[in-house]
Amino acid sequence: MDDFLPERQTSGKPGTQVSVWRAKFAFLLAVLLCTALIAVGCGTVPAPVAEPEDDPAVPEAAAAEQEGEAAADREPAAEEAAVPAESSEPAEAAEVAEADPEPASEPAPDEVVAEDPPDWTTHAFVDGGYYVLGNPEAEVSILDAGDFL
Amino acid sequence: MLRVEPLLIENYVAAGTVNLRFNHVLDHGGASERASAASECAGQQDPYSFWTMHNHLFANISSLFSANVDTYVGYADSLGLDTEAFGSCMADPAVLDKIRAQHAYRTNELNIRRRPAFLINDSIYQGGLPFDAFERAIAEAMN
């Protein structure tokens, strides 16, 4: 290998130069492929760990017994692949956490409910020429036919 | 109604289940007309002022037979009303027409001859009623 490369680099023939460029290209391709494989490998390496996905209870129990939350910090990818249920739990928790402020920010309906009822004893309105005291929606209306004197 | 009305207000009007209205009866001629006109003119400034004047008139019932317009303007002033507008209203014949029409309705339409008399929803009660009689009548009207 050490002898092979210098020979190609020092060769002055065009065919030899082409083969050198091909070799370089092949080398680059190999590097790229390796890089790609490594990159893909990072994503797929946990796959074997995720194989027990068919029985998620095993990794869940193991993770809970051994490391708990720390394991989730160290191997997030593996946990996501192997224990989708756990990965969804934090999401639900996040949703709850996001939803928490909503009830807190909805005091308006509570305030409306908590509002004091109207003081009908000082509420008057005009109806049919009469000055009516009380709730316009009252079930019963009493008409007092009287003289002030 | 004078003695019972506060109980009705406390127990029913405050709860929003009953409302009250007043139909003018003019059994004492001009004195009745002036008193009724005073309540109407108070109501023109604010519906609730009708009721404050209504209460004030009943509280001063012994003075009403001899009361003139100036007396009522004084009442209006004591209740914080606009006395100029109140005085103009007292001279407005439309007010007199309105209270006379109510008196006629009571006599001719409701055929009420006794005083006091009450129309509780569609039922007429003539003569003074104690509070428990109002309670029963209201319960009946609500059923």
PDB file of C-alpha atoms in Angstrom:
ATOM      1  CA  MET A   1       0.000   0.000   0.000  1.00  0.00           C
ATOM      2  CA  ASP A   2       2.806   2.378   0.772  1.00  0.00           C
ATOM      3  CA  ASP A   3       4.490   1.440  -2.491  1.00  0.00           C
ATOM      4  CA  PHE A   4       1.320   1.583  -4.497  1.00  0.00           C
ATOM      5  CA  LEU A   5       0.311   5.165  -3.852  1.00  0.00           C
ATOM      6  CA  PRO A   6       3.662   6.850  -4.588  1.00  0.00           C
ATOM      7  CA  GLU A   7       3.822   5.003  -7.851  1.00  0.00           C
ATOM      8  CA  ARG A   8       0.523   6.393  -8.973  1.00  0.00           C
ATOM      9  CA  GLN A   9       1.264   9.866  -7.779  1.00  0.00           C
ATOM     10  CA  THR A  10       4.574  10.061  -9.617  1.00  0.00           C
ATOM     11  CA  SER A  11       3.357   8.573 -12.823  1.00  0.00           C
ATOM     12  CA  GLY A  12       3.279  11.025 -15.710  1.00  0.00           C
ATOM     13  CA  LYS A  13       1.043   9.042 -18.045  1.00  0.00           C
ATOM     14  CA  PRO A  14      -2.503  10.348 -18.650  1.00  0.00           C
ATOM     15  CA  GLY A  15      -4.036   6.941 -18.090  1.00  0.00           C
ATOM     16  CA  THR A  16      -2.154   6.674 -14.898  1.00  0.00           C
ATOM     17  CA  GLN A  17      -3.349  10.154 -13.853  1.00  0.00           C
ATOM     18  CA  VAL A  18      -6.914   9.128 -14.548  1.00  0.00           C
ATOM     19  CA  SER A  19      -6.489   6.087 -12.433  1.00  0.00           C
ATOM     20  CA  VAL A  20      -5.048   8.265  -9.684  1.00  0.00           C
ATOM     21  CA  TRP A  21      -8.059  10.558  -9.801  1.00  0.00           C
ATOM     22  CA  ARG A  22     -10.299   7.511  -9.861  1.00  0.00           C
ATOM     23  CA  ALA A  23      -8.501   6.220  -6.838  1.00  0.00           C
ATOM     24  CA  LYS A  24      -8.908   9.578  -5.106  1.00  0.00           C
ATOM     25  CA  PHE A  25     -12.528   9.662  -6.055  1.00  0.00           C
ATOM     26  CA  ALA A  26     -13.009   6.126  -4.853  1.00  0.00           C
ATOM     27  CA  PHE A  27     -11.266   7.053  -1.634  1.00  0.00           C
ATOM     28  CA  LEU A  28     -13.479  10.052  -1.148  1.00  0.00           C
ATOM     29  CA  LEU A  29     -16.523   7.949  -1.904  1.00  0.00           C
ATOM     30  CA  ALA A  30     -15.344   5.413   0.593  1.00  0.00           C
ATOM     31  CA  VAL A  31     -14.852   8.138   3.173  1.00  0.00           C
ATOM     32  CA  LEU A  32     -18.281   9.530   2.467  1.00  0.00           C
ATOM     33  CA  LEU A  33     -19.835   6.101   2.620  1.00  0.00           C
ATOM     34  CA  CYS A  34     -18.088   5.391   5.856  1.00  0.00           C
ATOM     35  CA  THR A  35     -19.232   8.690   7.230  1.00  0.00           C
ATOM     36  CA  ALA A  36     -22.751   7.988   6.099  1.00  0.00           C
ATOM     37  CA  LEU A  37     -22.619   4.502   7.563  1.00  0.00           C
ATOM     38  CA  ILE A  38     -21.333   5.868  10.821  1.00  0.00           C
ATOM     39  CA  ALA A  39     -24.038   8.458  10.851  1.00  0.00           C
ATOM     40  CA  VAL A  40     -26.663   5.882  10.026  1.00  0.00           C
ATOM     41  CA  GLY A  41     -25.045   3.576  12.498  1.00  0.00           C
ATOM     42  CA  CYS A  42     -25.567   6.062  15.269  1.00  0.00           C
ATOM     43  CA  GLY A  43     -29.225   5.931  14.545  1.00  0.00           C
ATOM     44  CA  THR A  44     -29.477   2.243  14.037  1.00  0.00           C
ATOM     45  CA  VAL A  45     -27.068   1.004  16.637  1.00  0.00           C
ATOM     46  CA  PRO A  46     -29.702   1.342  19.362  1.00  0.00           C
ATOM     47  CA  ALA A  47     -32.034  -0.630  17.162  1.00  0.00           C
ATOM     48  CA  PRO A  48     -30.781  -3.889  18.558  1.00  0.00           C
ATOM     49  CA  VAL A  49     -31.387  -2.388  21.963  1.00  0.00           C
ATOM     50  CA  ALA A  50     -34.827  -1.583  20.736  1.00  0.00           C
ATOM     51  CA  GLU A  51     -35.432  -5.132  19.611  1.00  0.00           C
ATOM     52  CA  PRO A  52     -37.133  -5.893  22.914  1.00  0.00           C
ATOM     53  CA  GLU A  53     -39.664  -3.304  21.764  1.00  0.00           C
ATOM     54  CA  ASP A  54     -41.934  -6.255  21.209  1.00  0.00           C
ATOM     55  CA  ASP A  55     -41.915  -6.547  24.972  1.00  0.00           C
ATOM     56  CA  PRO A  56     -41.568  -2.968  26.190  1.00  0.00           C
ATOM     57  CA  ALA A  57     -42.177  -3.905  29.772  1.00  0.00           C
ATOM     58  CA  VAL A  58     -38.694  -5.380  30.036  1.00  0.00           C
ATOM     59  CA  PRO A  59     -36.711  -2.244  29.165  1.00  0.00           C
ATOM     60  CA  GLU A  60     -39.136  -0.083  31.064  1.00  0.00           C
ATOM     61  CA  ALA A  61     -38.683  -2.100  34.180  1.00  0.00           C
ATOM     62  CA  ALA A  62     -34.957  -2.349  33.669  1.00  0.00           C
ATOM     63  CA  ALA A  63     -34.579   1.348  33.072  1.00  0.00           C
ATOM     64  CA  ALA A  64     -36.692   2.168  36.050  1.00  0.00           C
ATOM     65  CA  GLU A  65     -34.801  -0.166  38.316  1.00  0.00           C
ATOM     66  CA  GLN A  66     -31.306   0.741  37.169  1.00  0.00           C
ATOM     67  CA  GLU A  67     -31.071   4.366  36.371  1.00  0.00           C
ATOM     68  CA  GLY A  68     -34.478   5.970  36.282  1.00  0.00           C
ATOM     69  CA  GLU A  69     -34.353   9.419  34.855  1.00  0.00           C
ATOM     70  CA  ALA A  70     -30.562   9.428  34.578  1.00  0.00           C
ATOM     71  CA  ALA A  71     -30.773   6.736  31.924  1.00  0.00           C
ATOM     72  CA  ALA A  72     -33.076   8.903  29.939  1.00  0.00           C
ATOM     73  CA  ASP A  73     -30.484  11.679  29.960  1.00  0.00           C
ATOM     74  CA  ARG A  74     -27.659   9.399  28.872  1.00  0.00           C
ATOM     75  CA  GLU A  75     -29.436   7.416  26.141  1.00  0.00           C
ATOM     76  CA  PRO A  76     -32.277   9.505  24.853  1.00  0.00           C
ATOM     77  CA  ALA A  77     -32.189   7.998  21.383  1.00  0.00           C
ATOM     78  CA  ALA A  78     -32.264   4.485  22.672  1.00  0.00           C
ATOM     79  CA  GLU A  79     -35.033   5.274  25.053  1.00  0.00           C
ATOM     80  CA  GLU A  80     -37.074   6.922  22.377  1.00  0.00           C
ATOM     81  CA  ALA A  81     -36.736   3.876  20.188  1.00  0.00           C
ATOM     82  CA  ALA A  82     -37.076   1.285  22.857  1.00  0.00           C
ATOM     83  CA  VAL A  83     -39.652   2.837  25.116  1.00  0.00           C
ATOM     84  CA  PRO A  84     -42.031   4.955  23.125  1.00  0.00           C
ATOM     85  CA  ALA A  85     -44.462   4.923  25.999  1.00  0.00           C
ATOM     86  CA  GLU A  86     -41.973   6.624  28.254  1.00  0.00           C
ATOM     87  CA  SER A  87     -41.089   9.161  25.621  1.00  0.00           C
ATOM     88  CA  SER A  88     -44.754   9.978  25.255  1.00  0.00           C
ATOM     89  CA  GLU A  89     -45.212  10.387  28.979  1.00  0.00           C
ATOM     90  CA  PRO A  90     -42.959  13.432  29.197  1.00  0.00           C
ATOM     91  CA  ALA A  91     -44.799  14.812  26.207  1.00  0.00           C
ATOM     92  CA  GLU A  92     -48.060  14.376  28.046  1.00  0.00           C
ATOM     93  CA  ALA A  93     -46.529  15.913  31.105  1.00  0.00           C
ATOM     94  CA  ALA A  94     -45.378  18.814  28.983  1.00  0.00           C
ATOM     95  CA  GLU A  95     -48.869  19.154  27.611  1.00  0.00           C
ATOM     96  CA  VAL A  96     -50.249  19.202  31.123  1.00  0.00           C
ATOM     97  CA  ALA A  97     -47.632  21.709  32.122  1.00  0.00           C
ATOM     98  CA  GLU A  98     -48.603  23.830  29.174  1.00  0.00           C
ATOM     99  CA  ALA A  99     -52.257  23.354  29.971  1.00  0.00           C
ATOM    100  CA  ASP A 100     -51.783  24.331  33.597  1.00  0.00           C
ATOM    101  CA  PRO A 101     -51.454  28.030  32.861  1.00  0.00           C
ATOM    102  CA  GLU A 102     -54.688  27.907  30.876  1.00  0.00           C
ATOM    103  CA  PRO A 103     -56.918  27.266  33.888  1.00  0.00           C
ATOM    104  CA  ALA A 104     -54.841  29.793  35.730  1.00  0.00           C
ATOM    105  CA  SER A 105     -55.425  32.245  32.940  1.00  0.00           C
ATOM    106  CA  GLU A 106     -59.156  31.509  32.907  1.00  0.00           C
ATOM    107  CA  PRO A 107     -60.272  33.146  36.091  1.00  0.00           C
ATOM    108  CA  ALA A 108     -62.611  35.258  34.060  1.00  0.00           C
ATOM    109  CA  PRO A 109     -65.428  32.653  33.986  1.00  0.00           C
ATOM    110  CA  ASP A 110     -64.879  31.974  37.676  1.00  0.00           C
ATOM    111  CA  GLU A 111     -65.044  35.672  38.354  1.00  0.00           C
ATOM    112  CA  VAL A 112     -68.249  35.911  36.384  1.00  0.00           C
ATOM    113  CA  VAL A 113     -69.704  33.078  38.417  1.00  0.00           C
ATOM    114  CA  ALA A 114     -68.447  34.676  41.612  1.00  0.00           C
ATOM    115  CA  GLU A 115     -70.000  38.019  40.812  1.00  0.00           C
ATOM    116  CA  ASP A 116     -72.587  39.194  43.275  1.00  0.00           C
ATOM    117  CA  PRO A 117     -76.180  38.942  42.046  1.00  0.00           C
ATOM    118  CA  PRO A 118     -77.837  42.217  41.083  1.00  0.00           C
ATOM    119  CA  ASP A 119     -79.474  44.232  43.810  1.00  0.00           C
ATOM    120  CA  TRP A 120     -83.016  44.025  42.526  1.00  0.00           C
ATOM    121  CA  THR A 121     -84.289  46.175  45.382  1.00  0.00           C
ATOM    122  CA  THR A 122     -82.693  49.203  43.737  1.00  0.00           C
ATOM    123  CA  HIS A 123     -83.254  48.152  40.139  1.00  0.00           C
ATOM    124  CA  ALA A 124     -86.159  49.859  38.426  1.00  0.00           C
ATOM    125  CA  PHE A 125     -87.259  49.992  34.832  1.00  0.00           C
ATOM    126  CA  VAL A 126     -90.218  51.087  32.748  1.00  0.00           C
ATOM    127  CA  ASP A 127     -92.650  48.540  31.377  1.00  0.00           C
ATOM    128  CA  GLY A 128     -96.026  49.335  29.853  1.00  0.00           C
ATOM    129  CA  GLY A 129     -95.976  52.796  31.352  1.00  0.00           C
ATOM    130  CA  TYR A 130     -95.303  51.441  34.839  1.00  0.00           C
ATOM    131  CA  TYR A 131     -92.173  52.077  36.866  1.00  0.00           C
ATOM    132  CA  VAL A 132     -91.291  48.539  37.905  1.00  0.00           C
ATOM    133  CA  LEU A 133     -89.088  47.676  40.843  1.00  0.00           C
ATOM    134  CA  GLY A 134     -87.110  44.435  40.687  1.00  0.00           C
ATOM    135  CA  ASN A 135     -86.050  41.799  38.246  1.00  0.00           C
ATOM    136  CA  PRO A 136     -87.488  42.245  34.748  1.00  0.00           C
ATOM    137  CA  GLU A 137     -87.443  38.423  34.426  1.00  0.00           C
ATOM    138  CA  ALA A 138     -89.215  37.811  37.740  1.00  0.00           C
ATOM    139  CA  GLU A 139     -91.705  34.960  37.701  1.00  0.00           C
ATOM    140  CA  VAL A 140     -94.301  36.985  39.550  1.00  0.00           C
ATOM    141  CA  SER A 141     -95.384  40.556  39.033  1.00  0.00           C
ATOM    142  CA  ILE A 142     -97.436  42.330  41.654  1.00  0.00           C
ATOM    143  CA  LEU A 143     -99.394  45.375  40.575  1.00  0.00           C
ATOM    144  CA  ASP A 144    -100.394  47.556  43.498  1.00  0.00           C
ATOM    145  CA  ALA A 145    -103.465  49.566  42.608  1.00  0.00           C
ATOM    146  CA  GLY A 146    -103.322  52.228  45.245  1.00  0.00           C
ATOM    147  CA  ASP A 147    -103.662  55.843  46.191  1.00  0.00           C
ATOM    148  CA  PHE A 148    -100.871  57.693  47.934  1.00  0.00           C
ATOM    149  CA  LEU A 149    -103.455  59.342  50.137  1.00  0.00           C
TER     150      LEU A 149
ATOM    151  CA  MET B   1     -99.362  47.206  51.094  1.00  0.00           C
ATOM    152  CA  LEU B   2     -97.594  49.831  53.189  1.00  0.00           C
ATOM    153  CA  ARG B   3     -96.664  47.453  55.972  1.00  0.00           C
ATOM    154  CA  VAL B   4     -96.284  44.405  53.757  1.00  0.00           C
ATOM    155  CA  GLU B   5     -94.273  45.993  50.972  1.00  0.00           C
ATOM    156  CA  PRO B   6     -90.933  46.009  52.858  1.00  0.00           C
ATOM    157  CA  LEU B   7     -91.368  42.295  53.557  1.00  0.00           C
ATOM    158  CA  LEU B   8     -92.151  41.595  49.913  1.00  0.00           C
ATOM    159  CA  ILE B   9     -89.070  43.527  48.845  1.00  0.00           C
ATOM    160  CA  GLU B  10     -86.880  41.779  51.391  1.00  0.00           C
ATOM    161  CA  ASN B  11     -88.133  38.261  50.702  1.00  0.00           C
ATOM    162  CA  TYR B  12     -89.097  38.274  47.033  1.00  0.00           C
ATOM    163  CA  VAL B  13     -87.909  41.323  45.127  1.00  0.00           C
ATOM    164  CA  ALA B  14     -84.372  40.965  46.489  1.00  0.00           C
ATOM    165  CA  ALA B  15     -84.345  37.348  45.329  1.00  0.00           C
ATOM    166  CA  GLY B  16     -85.426  38.375  41.837  1.00  0.00           C
ATOM    167  CA  THR B  17     -88.598  36.270  41.919  1.00  0.00           C
ATOM    168  CA  VAL B  18     -91.072  39.139  42.212  1.00  0.00           C
ATOM    169  CA  ASN B  19     -91.229  42.630  40.796  1.00  0.00           C
ATOM    170  CA  LEU B  20     -93.537  45.424  41.842  1.00  0.00           C
ATOM    171  CA  ARG B  21     -95.440  48.036  39.881  1.00  0.00           C
ATOM    172  CA  PHE B  22     -97.795  50.734  41.013  1.00  0.00           C
ATOM    173  CA  ASN B  23    -101.068  51.620  39.347  1.00  0.00           C
ATOM    174  CA  HIS B  24    -102.335  55.079  40.307  1.00  0.00           C
ATOM    175  CA  VAL B  25    -105.699  55.326  41.999  1.00  0.00           C
ATOM    176  CA  LEU B  26    -107.172  58.811  42.320  1.00  0.00           C
ATOM    177  CA  ASP B  27    -109.802  58.519  44.989  1.00  0.00           C
ATOM    178  CA  HIS B  28    -109.093  61.968  46.478  1.00  0.00           C
ATOM    179  CA  GLY B  29    -109.307  64.228  43.483  1.00  0.00           C
ATOM    180  CA  GLY B  30    -106.657  66.871  42.937  1.00  0.00           C
ATOM    181  CA  ALA B  31    -104.658  65.855  46.019  1.00  0.00           C
ATOM    182  CA  SER B  32    -104.325  62.331  44.688  1.00  0.00           C
ATOM    183  CA  GLU B  33    -103.473  63.638  41.235  1.00  0.00           C
ATOM    184  CA  ARG B  34    -100.682  65.852  42.520  1.00  0.00           C
ATOM    185  CA  ALA B  35     -99.171  63.081  44.618  1.00  0.00           C
ATOM    186  CA  SER B  36     -99.306  60.650  41.721  1.00  0.00           C
ATOM    187  CA  ALA B  37     -97.893  63.268  39.360  1.00  0.00           C
ATOM    188  CA  ALA B  38     -95.021  63.822  41.780  1.00  0.00           C
ATOM    189  CA  SER B  39     -94.097  60.130  41.654  1.00  0.00           C
ATOM    190  CA  GLU B  40     -94.375  60.081  37.869  1.00  0.00           C
ATOM    191  CA  CYS B  41     -92.187  63.169  37.535  1.00  0.00           C
ATOM    192  CA  ALA B  42     -89.579  61.617  39.788  1.00  0.00           C
ATOM    193  CA  GLY B  43     -89.683  58.506  37.638  1.00  0.00           C
ATOM    194  CA  GLN B  44     -89.102  60.540  34.506  1.00  0.00           C
ATOM    195  CA  GLN B  45     -85.709  61.531  35.857  1.00  0.00           C
ATOM    196  CA  ASP B  46     -84.817  57.994  36.896  1.00  0.00           C
ATOM    197  CA  PRO B  47     -87.091  54.937  37.189  1.00  0.00           C
ATOM    198  CA  TYR B  48     -85.778  54.146  40.634  1.00  0.00           C
ATOM    199  CA  SER B  49     -86.608  57.702  41.748  1.00  0.00           C
ATOM    200  CA  PHE B  50     -90.250  56.814  41.215  1.00  0.00           C
ATOM    201  CA  TRP B  51     -89.869  54.356  44.074  1.00  0.00           C
ATOM    202  CA  THR B  52     -87.910  56.705  46.298  1.00  0.00           C
ATOM    203  CA  MET B  53     -90.626  59.314  45.816  1.00  0.00           C
ATOM    204  CA  HIS B  54     -93.282  56.593  46.301  1.00  0.00           C
ATOM    205  CA  ASN B  55     -91.723  55.724  49.672  1.00  0.00           C
ATOM    206  CA  HIS B  56     -91.331  59.400  50.570  1.00  0.00           C
ATOM    207  CA  LEU B  57     -95.001  60.106  49.820  1.00  0.00           C
ATOM    208  CA  PHE B  58     -96.216  57.244  51.962  1.00  0.00           C
ATOM    209  CA  ALA B  59     -93.877  58.354  54.729  1.00  0.00           C
ATOM    210  CA  ASN B  60     -95.466  61.826  54.585  1.00  0.00           C
ATOM    211  CA  ILE B  61     -99.000  60.700  53.874  1.00  0.00           C
ATOM    212  CA  SER B  62    -100.539  63.000  56.474  1.00  0.00           C
ATOM    213  CA  SER B  63     -99.166  66.059  54.661  1.00  0.00           C
ATOM    214  CA  LEU B  64    -100.380  65.115  51.213  1.00  0.00           C
ATOM    215  CA  PHE B  65    -103.957  66.366  51.512  1.00  0.00           C
ATOM    216  CA  SER B  66    -102.762  69.922  51.819  1.00  0.00           C
ATOM    217  CA  ALA B  67     -99.634  69.587  49.698  1.00  0.00           C
ATOM    218  CA  ASN B  68     -99.250  71.831  46.639  1.00  0.00           C
ATOM    219  CA  VAL B  69     -96.753  71.775  43.797  1.00  0.00           C
ATOM    220  CA  ASP B  70     -94.168  73.632  45.857  1.00  0.00           C
ATOM    221  CA  THR B  71     -94.432  70.955  48.506  1.00  0.00           C
ATOM    222  CA  TYR B  72     -93.637  68.291  45.941  1.00  0.00           C
ATOM    223  CA  VAL B  73     -90.806  70.342  44.459  1.00  0.00           C
ATOM    224  CA  GLY B  74     -89.403  70.456  47.980  1.00  0.00           C
ATOM    225  CA  TYR B  75     -89.702  66.680  48.186  1.00  0.00           C
ATOM    226  CA  ALA B  76     -87.920  66.377  44.852  1.00  0.00           C
ATOM    227  CA  ASP B  77     -85.154  68.625  46.122  1.00  0.00           C
ATOM    228  CA  SER B  78     -84.737  66.534  49.260  1.00  0.00           C
ATOM    229  CA  LEU B  79     -84.397  63.433  47.083  1.00  0.00           C
ATOM    230  CA  GLY B  80     -81.688  65.045  44.959  1.00  0.00           C
ATOM    231  CA  LEU B  81     -83.788  65.435  41.850  1.00  0.00           C
ATOM    232  CA  ASP B  82     -83.606  68.212  39.268  1.00  0.00           C
ATOM    233  CA  THR B  83     -86.221  70.570  40.702  1.00  0.00           C
ATOM    234  CA  GLU B  84     -86.548  72.658  37.534  1.00  0.00           C
ATOM    235  CA  ALA B  85     -87.300  69.625  35.394  1.00  0.00           C
ATOM    236  CA  PHE B  86     -89.521  68.279  38.137  1.00  0.00           C
ATOM    237  CA  GLY B  87     -91.550  71.512  38.258  1.00  0.00           C
ATOM    238  CA  SER B  88     -91.985  71.514  34.488  1.00  0.00           C
ATOM    239  CA  CYS B  89     -93.117  67.904  34.608  1.00  0.00           C
ATOM    240  CA  MET B  90     -95.695  68.660  37.301  1.00  0.00           C
ATOM    241  CA  ALA B  91     -97.269  71.189  34.899  1.00  0.00           C
ATOM    242  CA  ASP B  92     -97.260  68.763  31.976  1.00  0.00           C
ATOM    243  CA  PRO B  93    -100.831  67.683  31.127  1.00  0.00           C
ATOM    244  CA  ALA B  94     -99.483  64.458  29.623  1.00  0.00           C
ATOM    245  CA  VAL B  95     -98.543  63.323  33.112  1.00  0.00           C
ATOM    246  CA  LEU B  96    -102.069  63.929  34.335  1.00  0.00           C
ATOM    247  CA  ASP B  97    -103.444  62.029  31.343  1.00  0.00           C
ATOM    248  CA  LYS B  98    -101.220  59.079  32.148  1.00  0.00           C
ATOM    249  CA  ILE B  99    -102.223  58.788  35.794  1.00  0.00           C
ATOM    250  CA  ARG B 100    -105.884  59.232  34.925  1.00  0.00           C
ATOM    251  CA  ALA B 101    -105.591  56.468  32.355  1.00  0.00           C
ATOM    252  CA  GLN B 102    -104.144  54.153  34.993  1.00  0.00           C
ATOM    253  CA  HIS B 103    -106.964  54.977  37.357  1.00  0.00           C
ATOM    254  CA  ALA B 104    -109.449  54.194  34.600  1.00  0.00           C
ATOM    255  CA  TYR B 105    -107.709  50.906  33.840  1.00  0.00           C
ATOM    256  CA  ARG B 106    -108.006  49.861  37.456  1.00  0.00           C
ATOM    257  CA  THR B 107    -111.670  50.764  37.579  1.00  0.00           C
ATOM    258  CA  ASN B 108    -112.866  49.879  34.106  1.00  0.00           C
ATOM    259  CA  GLU B 109    -110.559  47.089  32.946  1.00  0.00           C
ATOM    260  CA  LEU B 110    -109.718  45.338  36.199  1.00  0.00           C
ATOM    261  CA  ASN B 111    -113.104  46.221  37.696  1.00  0.00           C
ATOM    262  CA  ILE B 112    -111.494  46.944  41.045  1.00  0.00           C
ATOM    263  CA  ARG B 113    -113.677  48.906  43.408  1.00  0.00           C
ATOM    264  CA  ARG B 114    -111.919  48.377  46.702  1.00  0.00           C
ATOM    265  CA  ARG B 115    -108.677  49.792  47.893  1.00  0.00           C
ATOM    266  CA  PRO B 116    -106.057  48.517  48.218  1.00  0.00           C
ATOM    267  CA  ALA B 117    -106.132  45.922  45.491  1.00  0.00           C
ATOM    268  CA  PHE B 118    -103.440  43.815  43.912  1.00  0.00           C
ATOM    269  CA  LEU B 119    -102.969  42.045  40.652  1.00  0.00           C
ATOM    270  CA  ILE B 120    -100.592  39.137  41.214  1.00  0.00           C
ATOM    271  CA  ASN B 121     -99.816  37.900  37.736  1.00  0.00           C
ATOM    272  CA  ASP B 122    -103.349  37.328  36.462  1.00  0.00           C
ATOM    273  CA  SER B 123    -105.162  37.051  39.787  1.00  0.00           C
ATOM    274  CA  ILE B 124    -106.869  40.013  41.461  1.00  0.00           C
ATOM    275  CA  TYR B 125    -106.875  40.357  45.242  1.00  0.00           C
ATOM    276  CA  GLN B 126    -109.012  43.132  46.710  1.00  0.00           C
ATOM    277  CA  GLY B 127    -108.580  44.492  50.200  1.00  0.00           C
ATOM    278  CA  GLY B 128    -105.602  44.479  52.499  1.00  0.00           C
ATOM    279  CA  LEU B 129    -103.640  41.245  52.639  1.00  0.00           C
ATOM    280  CA  PRO B 130    -101.301  40.090  55.394  1.00  0.00           C
ATOM    281  CA  PHE B 131     -97.856  38.921  54.402  1.00  0.00           C
ATOM    282  CA  ASP B 132     -98.682  35.235  54.649  1.00  0.00           C
ATOM    283  CA  ALA B 133    -101.563  35.762  52.219  1.00  0.00           C
ATOM    284  CA  PHE B 134     -99.063  37.299  49.788  1.00  0.00           C
ATOM    285  CA  GLU B 135     -96.787  34.313  50.311  1.00  0.00           C
ATOM    286  CA  ARG B 136     -99.549  31.911  49.371  1.00  0.00           C
ATOM    287  CA  ALA B 137    -100.587  34.014  46.387  1.00  0.00           C
ATOM    288  CA  ILE B 138     -97.021  34.240  45.137  1.00  0.00           C
ATOM    289  CA  ALA B 139     -96.522  30.488  45.573  1.00  0.00           C
ATOM    290  CA  GLU B 140     -99.702  29.872  43.622  1.00  0.00           C
ATOM    291  CA  ALA B 141     -98.598  32.234  40.878  1.00  0.00           C
ATOM    292  CA  MET B 142     -95.266  30.461  40.600  1.00  0.00           C
ATOM    293  CA  ASN B 143     -96.898  27.024  40.178  1.00  0.00           C
TER     294      ASN B 143
END
